Amino acid sequence: MDIATRVWNHKWKIDPIVRSLIDTDFYKLLMCQSVFRNRRDTQVTFSLINRTQSVPLAKLIDEGELREQLDHIRSLSLSRGESTWLRGNTFYGKRQMFRPDFMEWFEGLRLPAYHLERVGDQYELTFEGNWPEVMMWEIPALAVLMELRGRAVLHDMARFELQVLYARAMTKLWEKVERLRTVPELRIADFGTRRRHSFLWQDWCVQAMLEGLGPRFVGTSNCLIAKNRDLEAIGTNAHELPMVYAALADGDAALARAPYDVLADWHEEHEGNLRMILPDTYGTEGFLKRAPDWLAGWTGIRIDSGDPATGAEVAIRWWKERGEDPRDKLIIFSDGLDEEKILELYAQFAGRVRVSFGWGTLLTNDFRGLTPGDRLAPFSLVCKAVSADGRPTVKLSDNPNKAMGPEEEIQRYKRVFDVGQQDAMEVVV
């Protein structure tokens, strides 16, 4: 597809930003089923958080156009083909991953209302309601805002300027692929839906990875692209689950148990490569120190904040202390990766553990240095659960710059989870 010509000829109007309810990350559907089964009546609020305040979203994006895209998402429902794919496909070696009662609910789902307000140069965008419904807003809301920001920058570009821009972006990505293809045992997946440049660009990046890396490219987190391109849908779970479970906990003892309650529920539903621990929500070292023995038998760990090499060493030491052979375990690196860091981590840990990578924003939105003023550079935008049944949620992370929640609750969580001194790292994406 000639993306530059598509942009020039149509100014994007032919392309709705979110085309389907399954234009989302696979882990969202897995988590949604778990929430539907275990906590479906929990009332949650999700809120947009722009960590990069220097990007004035409300000045760049027209409010009417934003509402038009959000309203379009509310009109979406599963097509017959999408439902058939979810009901009948094999995911992670398992048929009928999604239970009939969940699928019946999902087939009738329309996303709930949103609240949008301009505050200064930013937008306040929130979603409230039953957890299984509201959580499905996160990925499409982020995709809409990221793409509308891109459209605003591209709007006044001339035809040949657009062609050169995309040619440079394609060359930039292909040079990364050429470096990565030198690693014969590489395992890498696309994790770039939430902060992609656009749907068309993410689809192009996936095709480039598939052609350039062959079987070393193991799949995509995007369900629609996985379906359309006959690829594996990749994903497990995210910080949302322990954040909400923790907010619902009564007292410090229940709070300390909450992250393990999440994984106990997950353990009942999934096996194999879906049993991946995400330990950093309230600090990796403390989480692993207090973890029940049965968690050491899980397949592996995903590292999503802090220094990735340090996190991997902590995981390897923990497995050894629990009598497990780290060479049988899987570590998925997924935080702010680019090809240089991927190659560095592979060289450091290959042979010591099984290594895999979830490549996100810097795969699907690396337009750094390609426009005057770097106006297309990616930035850090998230949409998080900020309350559950009226109680605030908290995330600590292994990087204090990613912490969120009321300050008094952050301090309480640090005490309960025994989080000591942390090294702050720049949050790029």
Tab-separated table of C-alpha atoms in Angstrom, residues 29-381:
chain	number	residue	atom	x	y	z
A	29	LEU	CA	-9.355	-9.805	25.548
A	30	LEU	CA	-7.686	-12.349	27.832
A	31	MET	CA	-7.924	-9.987	30.800
A	32	CYS	CA	-11.476	-9.013	29.905
A	33	GLN	CA	-12.535	-12.649	30.059
A	34	SER	CA	-10.861	-13.038	33.458
A	35	VAL	CA	-12.563	-9.890	34.753
A	36	PHE	CA	-15.894	-11.018	33.282
A	37	ARG	CA	-15.556	-14.274	35.167
A	38	ASN	CA	-14.274	-12.947	38.497
A	39	ARG	CA	-15.065	-9.221	38.981
A	40	ARG	CA	-17.632	-8.210	36.379
A	41	ASP	CA	-19.662	-5.920	38.671
A	42	THR	CA	-16.689	-3.825	39.810
A	43	GLN	CA	-17.150	-0.166	38.918
A	44	VAL	CA	-14.037	1.438	37.482
A	45	THR	CA	-12.903	4.752	36.063
A	46	PHE	CA	-10.233	4.943	33.366
A	47	SER	CA	-8.532	8.228	32.579
A	48	LEU	CA	-6.190	9.554	29.914
A	49	ILE	CA	-2.770	10.592	31.245
A	50	ASN	CA	-0.355	12.530	29.033
A	51	ARG	CA	3.060	12.129	30.639
A	52	THR	CA	4.575	14.398	27.977
A	53	GLN	CA	2.978	17.725	28.791
A	54	SER	CA	5.067	19.451	26.119
A	55	VAL	CA	2.750	17.841	23.534
A	56	PRO	CA	-0.399	20.050	23.693
A	57	LEU	CA	-3.018	17.588	22.502
A	58	ALA	CA	-5.934	20.004	22.776
A	59	LYS	CA	-4.156	22.574	20.594
A	60	LEU	CA	-3.246	19.981	17.962
A	61	ILE	CA	-6.445	17.923	17.811
A	62	ASP	CA	-9.851	19.350	16.944
A	63	GLU	CA	-12.397	18.411	19.605
A	64	GLY	CA	-15.124	17.748	17.053
A	65	GLU	CA	-12.913	15.347	15.112
A	66	LEU	CA	-11.934	13.577	18.316
A	67	ARG	CA	-15.584	13.138	19.284
A	68	GLU	CA	-16.380	11.868	15.792
A	69	GLN	CA	-13.758	9.127	16.115
A	70	LEU	CA	-14.813	8.193	19.657
A	71	ASP	CA	-18.471	8.054	18.622
A	72	HIS	CA	-17.534	5.792	15.719
A	73	ILE	CA	-15.876	3.375	18.158
A	74	ARG	CA	-19.098	3.272	20.191
A	75	SER	CA	-20.951	2.131	17.066
A	76	LEU	CA	-18.688	-0.906	16.551
A	77	SER	CA	-19.634	-4.495	17.308
A	78	LEU	CA	-18.096	-7.847	16.471
A	79	SER	CA	-18.625	-9.015	12.924
A	80	ARG	CA	-19.567	-12.623	12.233
A	81	GLY	CA	-16.087	-13.320	10.881
A	82	GLU	CA	-14.410	-11.811	13.949
A	83	SER	CA	-16.605	-13.838	16.276
A	84	THR	CA	-15.837	-17.016	14.341
A	85	TRP	CA	-12.104	-16.286	14.553
A	86	LEU	CA	-12.236	-15.781	18.321
A	87	ARG	CA	-14.460	-18.797	18.936
A	88	GLY	CA	-12.724	-21.247	16.620
A	89	ASN	CA	-9.077	-20.230	16.326
A	90	THR	CA	-6.217	-21.802	18.256
A	91	PHE	CA	-4.389	-19.384	20.556
A	92	TYR	CA	-1.238	-20.450	22.395
A	93	GLY	CA	-1.970	-24.018	21.355
A	94	LYS	CA	-5.436	-23.971	22.926
A	95	ARG	CA	-8.739	-24.164	21.059
A	96	GLN	CA	-11.752	-22.325	22.432
A	97	MET	CA	-9.616	-19.944	24.458
A	98	PHE	CA	-12.688	-17.790	24.925
A	99	ARG	CA	-15.582	-19.301	26.848
A	100	PRO	CA	-19.077	-19.392	25.301
A	101	ASP	CA	-20.596	-17.155	28.006
A	102	PHE	CA	-17.880	-14.545	27.501
A	103	MET	CA	-18.253	-14.674	23.732
A	104	GLU	CA	-22.017	-14.239	23.968
A	105	TRP	CA	-21.462	-11.158	26.119
A	106	PHE	CA	-18.710	-9.804	23.849
A	107	GLU	CA	-20.838	-10.252	20.719
A	108	GLY	CA	-23.447	-7.948	22.259
A	109	LEU	CA	-20.987	-5.366	23.568
A	110	ARG	CA	-21.134	-1.693	22.646
A	111	LEU	CA	-18.588	0.473	24.439
A	112	PRO	CA	-20.062	2.761	27.130
A	113	ALA	CA	-20.202	6.550	27.078
A	114	TYR	CA	-17.141	8.732	27.524
A	115	HIS	CA	-16.565	12.129	29.130
A	116	LEU	CA	-14.372	14.589	27.221
A	117	GLU	CA	-13.347	18.038	28.402
A	118	ARG	CA	-10.643	20.461	27.341
A	119	VAL	CA	-8.477	21.717	30.192
A	120	GLY	CA	-5.881	24.193	29.018
A	121	ASP	CA	-3.821	22.613	26.264
A	122	GLN	CA	-4.769	19.052	27.211
A	123	TYR	CA	-7.880	16.872	27.085
A	124	GLU	CA	-9.465	15.148	30.062
A	125	LEU	CA	-10.932	11.911	28.739
A	126	THR	CA	-12.554	9.477	31.164
A	127	PHE	CA	-14.650	6.326	31.004
A	128	GLU	CA	-16.805	4.987	33.853
A	129	GLY	CA	-18.855	1.842	34.380
A	130	ASN	CA	-18.597	-1.934	34.736
A	131	TRP	CA	-15.015	-3.085	34.550
A	132	PRO	CA	-15.314	-5.498	31.582
A	133	GLU	CA	-16.930	-2.813	29.425
A	134	VAL	CA	-14.805	0.174	30.422
A	135	MET	CA	-11.466	-1.631	30.123
A	136	MET	CA	-12.078	-2.150	26.408
A	137	TRP	CA	-11.770	1.621	25.850
A	138	GLU	CA	-8.069	1.816	26.775
A	139	ILE	CA	-6.380	0.707	23.563
A	140	PRO	CA	-8.717	2.347	20.998
A	141	ALA	CA	-8.729	5.625	22.943
A	142	LEU	CA	-4.933	5.763	22.874
A	143	ALA	CA	-4.796	4.775	19.202
A	144	VAL	CA	-7.247	7.555	18.300
A	145	LEU	CA	-5.319	10.279	20.105
A	146	MET	CA	-1.948	9.160	18.773
A	147	GLU	CA	-3.205	9.027	15.187
A	148	LEU	CA	-5.103	12.320	15.361
A	149	ARG	CA	-1.950	13.997	16.598
A	150	GLY	CA	-0.102	12.509	13.624
A	151	ARG	CA	-2.796	13.646	11.212
A	152	ALA	CA	-2.566	17.195	12.574
A	153	VAL	CA	1.169	17.293	11.856
A	154	LEU	CA	0.773	15.727	8.398
A	155	HIS	CA	-2.185	17.851	7.338
A	156	ASP	CA	-0.260	20.689	5.727
A	157	MET	CA	2.465	18.579	4.132
A	158	ALA	CA	2.695	18.605	0.342
A	159	ARG	CA	2.432	15.474	-1.755
A	160	PHE	CA	6.134	14.849	-2.386
A	161	GLU	CA	6.986	15.844	1.165
A	162	LEU	CA	4.707	13.060	2.393
A	163	GLN	CA	6.235	10.554	-0.006
A	164	VAL	CA	9.739	11.403	1.179
A	165	LEU	CA	8.652	11.242	4.839
A	166	TYR	CA	7.239	7.734	4.508
A	167	ALA	CA	10.163	6.591	2.364
A	168	ARG	CA	12.536	7.717	5.112
A	169	ALA	CA	10.430	6.049	7.820
A	170	MET	CA	10.326	2.796	5.848
A	171	THR	CA	14.067	2.894	5.296
A	172	LYS	CA	14.621	3.564	8.995
A	173	LEU	CA	12.568	0.547	10.012
A	174	TRP	CA	14.102	-1.737	7.381
A	175	GLU	CA	17.597	-0.855	8.594
A	176	LYS	CA	16.532	-1.955	12.063
A	177	VAL	CA	15.157	-5.205	10.664
A	178	GLU	CA	18.437	-5.825	8.829
A	179	ARG	CA	20.339	-5.491	12.100
A	180	LEU	CA	17.942	-7.812	13.921
A	181	ARG	CA	18.021	-10.496	11.240
A	182	THR	CA	21.684	-11.145	12.093
A	183	VAL	CA	20.457	-12.928	15.250
A	184	PRO	CA	19.370	-16.429	14.148
A	185	GLU	CA	17.543	-17.400	17.373
A	186	LEU	CA	15.699	-14.121	17.865
A	187	ARG	CA	12.051	-14.206	19.059
A	188	ILE	CA	10.254	-10.878	18.644
A	189	ALA	CA	6.626	-9.723	18.445
A	190	ASP	CA	4.840	-6.466	17.616
A	191	PHE	CA	3.505	-4.808	20.784
A	192	GLY	CA	2.906	-1.413	19.173
A	193	THR	CA	-0.873	-0.931	18.942
A	194	ARG	CA	-1.495	1.579	21.716
A	195	ARG	CA	0.967	4.247	20.579
A	196	ARG	CA	1.198	3.529	16.861
A	197	HIS	CA	1.543	6.203	14.183
A	198	SER	CA	-1.568	4.827	12.459
A	199	PHE	CA	-3.345	1.555	11.757
A	200	LEU	CA	-2.041	1.476	8.174
A	201	TRP	CA	1.510	2.081	9.382
A	202	GLN	CA	1.318	-0.631	12.055
A	203	ASP	CA	0.042	-3.073	9.435
A	204	TRP	CA	2.952	-2.115	7.154
A	205	CYS	CA	5.460	-2.571	9.999
A	206	VAL	CA	4.073	-6.036	10.744
A	207	GLN	CA	4.406	-7.048	7.102
A	208	ALA	CA	7.971	-5.702	6.988
A	209	MET	CA	8.880	-7.676	10.121
A	210	LEU	CA	7.337	-10.823	8.701
A	211	GLU	CA	9.214	-10.538	5.408
A	212	GLY	CA	12.484	-9.450	6.973
A	213	LEU	CA	12.631	-11.807	9.955
A	214	GLY	CA	10.563	-14.800	8.869
A	215	PRO	CA	9.937	-17.245	11.737
A	216	ARG	CA	11.898	-15.044	14.136
A	217	PHE	CA	8.880	-12.716	14.027
A	218	VAL	CA	6.455	-14.636	16.225
A	219	GLY	CA	3.316	-12.518	15.930
A	220	THR	CA	1.487	-9.329	16.841
A	221	SER	CA	-0.476	-8.143	19.841
A	222	ASN	CA	-3.056	-6.585	17.506
A	223	CYS	CA	-5.962	-9.010	17.107
A	224	LEU	CA	-7.318	-7.505	13.873
A	225	ILE	CA	-3.934	-7.600	12.160
A	226	ALA	CA	-3.309	-11.125	13.477
A	227	LYS	CA	-6.625	-12.224	11.991
A	228	ASN	CA	-6.136	-10.448	8.660
A	229	ARG	CA	-2.514	-11.560	8.213
A	230	ASP	CA	-2.950	-15.095	9.619
A	231	LEU	CA	-0.440	-14.458	12.420
A	232	GLU	CA	-0.240	-15.495	16.049
A	233	ALA	CA	-2.002	-13.135	18.454
A	234	ILE	CA	0.456	-12.414	21.276
A	235	GLY	CA	-0.211	-11.208	24.830
A	236	THR	CA	-0.831	-12.258	28.430
A	237	ASN	CA	-1.767	-9.783	31.190
A	238	ALA	CA	-0.984	-6.238	32.315
A	239	HIS	CA	-0.732	-3.967	35.372
A	240	GLU	CA	-4.444	-3.189	35.269
A	241	LEU	CA	-5.383	-6.424	37.060
A	242	PRO	CA	-3.240	-5.998	40.207
A	243	MET	CA	-3.991	-2.264	40.324
A	244	VAL	CA	-7.736	-2.864	40.545
A	245	TYR	CA	-7.500	-5.919	42.829
A	246	ALA	CA	-5.270	-3.905	45.168
A	247	ALA	CA	-7.680	-0.957	45.224
A	248	LEU	CA	-10.490	-3.312	46.243
A	249	ALA	CA	-8.485	-4.840	49.118
A	250	ASP	CA	-9.652	-4.128	52.675
A	251	GLY	CA	-6.681	-3.464	54.932
A	252	ASP	CA	-2.942	-3.851	54.565
A	253	ALA	CA	-2.873	-7.651	54.770
A	254	ALA	CA	-5.376	-8.013	51.934
A	255	LEU	CA	-3.483	-5.362	49.961
A	256	ALA	CA	-0.256	-7.360	50.278
A	257	ARG	CA	-2.057	-10.489	48.991
A	258	ALA	CA	-3.811	-8.766	46.076
A	259	PRO	CA	-1.127	-9.206	43.374
A	260	TYR	CA	-1.016	-12.936	44.105
A	261	ASP	CA	-4.825	-13.194	44.133
A	262	VAL	CA	-4.726	-11.909	40.553
A	263	LEU	CA	-2.342	-14.650	39.484
A	264	ALA	CA	-4.256	-17.314	41.378
A	265	ASP	CA	-7.324	-16.448	39.291
A	266	TRP	CA	-5.151	-16.450	36.150
A	267	HIS	CA	-3.656	-19.830	37.100
A	268	GLU	CA	-7.122	-21.397	37.060
A	269	GLU	CA	-7.756	-20.269	33.472
A	270	HIS	CA	-4.437	-20.519	31.654
A	271	GLU	CA	-1.361	-22.684	31.257
A	272	GLY	CA	1.884	-22.818	29.265
A	273	ASN	CA	3.150	-19.568	27.763
A	274	LEU	CA	0.171	-17.646	29.119
A	275	ARG	CA	1.510	-18.152	32.632
A	276	MET	CA	3.765	-15.122	32.560
A	277	ILE	CA	4.434	-13.105	35.714
A	278	LEU	CA	4.378	-9.299	35.469
A	279	PRO	CA	6.048	-8.517	38.810
A	280	ASP	CA	6.801	-4.785	38.721
A	281	THR	CA	3.439	-3.194	39.593
A	282	TYR	CA	4.533	-2.777	43.202
A	283	GLY	CA	8.244	-3.504	42.860
A	284	THR	CA	9.822	-6.627	41.362
A	285	GLU	CA	12.238	-7.543	44.159
A	286	GLY	CA	9.597	-7.441	46.893
A	287	PHE	CA	7.044	-9.235	44.735
A	288	LEU	CA	9.377	-12.148	44.068
A	289	LYS	CA	10.640	-12.322	47.656
A	290	ARG	CA	7.073	-12.816	48.966
A	291	ALA	CA	5.770	-14.881	46.039
A	292	PRO	CA	4.189	-18.280	46.784
A	293	ASP	CA	6.226	-21.296	45.658
A	294	TRP	CA	3.749	-22.287	42.929
A	295	LEU	CA	4.576	-19.113	40.983
A	296	ALA	CA	8.159	-20.292	40.469
A	297	GLY	CA	6.730	-23.068	38.299
A	298	TRP	CA	5.196	-20.574	35.847
A	299	THR	CA	6.673	-20.277	32.368
A	300	GLY	CA	8.396	-16.936	32.773
A	301	ILE	CA	8.431	-13.215	33.559
A	302	ARG	CA	7.764	-10.046	31.558
A	303	ILE	CA	10.005	-7.078	32.373
A	304	ASP	CA	8.260	-3.760	31.731
A	305	SER	CA	9.970	-1.067	33.818
A	306	GLY	CA	13.243	-0.165	35.459
A	307	ASP	CA	16.593	-1.300	34.105
A	308	PRO	CA	15.787	-4.425	32.058
A	309	ALA	CA	19.141	-6.142	32.657
A	310	THR	CA	18.795	-5.650	36.410
A	311	GLY	CA	15.263	-7.042	36.321
A	312	ALA	CA	16.422	-10.094	34.390
A	313	GLU	CA	19.227	-10.773	36.874
A	314	VAL	CA	16.736	-10.528	39.746
A	315	ALA	CA	14.471	-13.060	38.001
A	316	ILE	CA	17.322	-15.476	37.292
A	317	ARG	CA	18.487	-15.327	40.916
A	318	TRP	CA	14.928	-15.903	42.142
A	319	TRP	CA	14.437	-18.984	39.966
A	320	LYS	CA	17.714	-20.456	41.179
A	321	GLU	CA	16.739	-19.837	44.820
A	322	ARG	CA	13.445	-21.646	44.193
A	323	GLY	CA	15.169	-24.666	42.636
A	324	GLU	CA	14.219	-23.853	39.052
A	325	ASP	CA	16.580	-23.938	36.065
A	326	PRO	CA	16.536	-20.452	34.474
A	327	ARG	CA	17.488	-21.973	31.111
A	328	ASP	CA	13.987	-23.461	30.996
A	329	LYS	CA	12.339	-20.113	31.759
A	330	LEU	CA	11.210	-17.325	29.426
A	331	ILE	CA	11.925	-13.619	29.925
A	332	ILE	CA	9.971	-11.174	27.762
A	333	PHE	CA	11.472	-7.691	27.574
A	334	SER	CA	8.862	-5.068	26.621
A	335	ASP	CA	9.733	-1.607	27.961
A	336	GLY	CA	10.814	1.151	25.572
A	337	LEU	CA	12.769	-1.165	23.295
A	338	ASP	CA	14.597	-0.291	20.115
A	339	GLU	CA	16.827	-2.545	18.040
A	340	GLU	CA	20.051	-1.546	19.802
A	341	LYS	CA	18.664	-2.453	23.243
A	342	ILE	CA	17.157	-5.658	21.840
A	343	LEU	CA	20.540	-6.760	20.491
A	344	GLU	CA	22.274	-5.805	23.735
A	345	LEU	CA	19.840	-7.739	25.930
A	346	TYR	CA	19.915	-10.751	23.633
A	347	ALA	CA	23.710	-10.892	23.773
A	348	GLN	CA	23.647	-10.617	27.581
A	349	PHE	CA	20.987	-13.238	28.359
A	350	ALA	CA	20.740	-15.718	25.469
A	351	GLY	CA	21.736	-19.142	26.752
A	352	ARG	CA	21.061	-18.180	30.369
A	353	VAL	CA	17.281	-17.968	29.847
A	354	ARG	CA	14.892	-18.172	26.915
A	355	VAL	CA	14.650	-14.607	25.629
A	356	SER	CA	11.809	-12.898	23.766
A	357	PHE	CA	10.952	-9.293	22.975
A	358	GLY	CA	7.739	-7.298	22.706
A	359	TRP	CA	8.666	-4.341	20.481
A	360	GLY	CA	6.240	-1.471	20.916
A	361	THR	CA	6.228	2.227	20.155
A	362	LEU	CA	9.669	2.416	18.559
A	363	LEU	CA	8.546	-0.225	16.070
A	364	THR	CA	5.205	1.288	15.072
A	365	ASN	CA	5.824	5.003	15.664
A	366	ASP	CA	9.497	5.857	15.213
A	367	PHE	CA	9.336	9.055	13.195
A	368	ARG	CA	12.041	10.671	15.320
A	369	GLY	CA	14.172	13.102	13.362
A	370	LEU	CA	11.995	12.951	10.237
A	371	THR	CA	10.101	16.257	10.510
A	372	PRO	CA	11.134	19.845	11.310
A	373	GLY	CA	10.996	20.388	15.047
A	374	ASP	CA	10.601	16.625	15.493
A	375	ARG	CA	6.827	17.129	15.659
A	376	LEU	CA	6.127	13.436	14.888
A	377	ALA	CA	8.376	12.020	17.612
A	378	PRO	CA	6.513	9.513	19.838
A	379	PHE	CA	5.478	10.604	23.309
A	380	SER	CA	4.256	8.969	26.493
A	381	LEU	CA	0.459	8.737	26.575
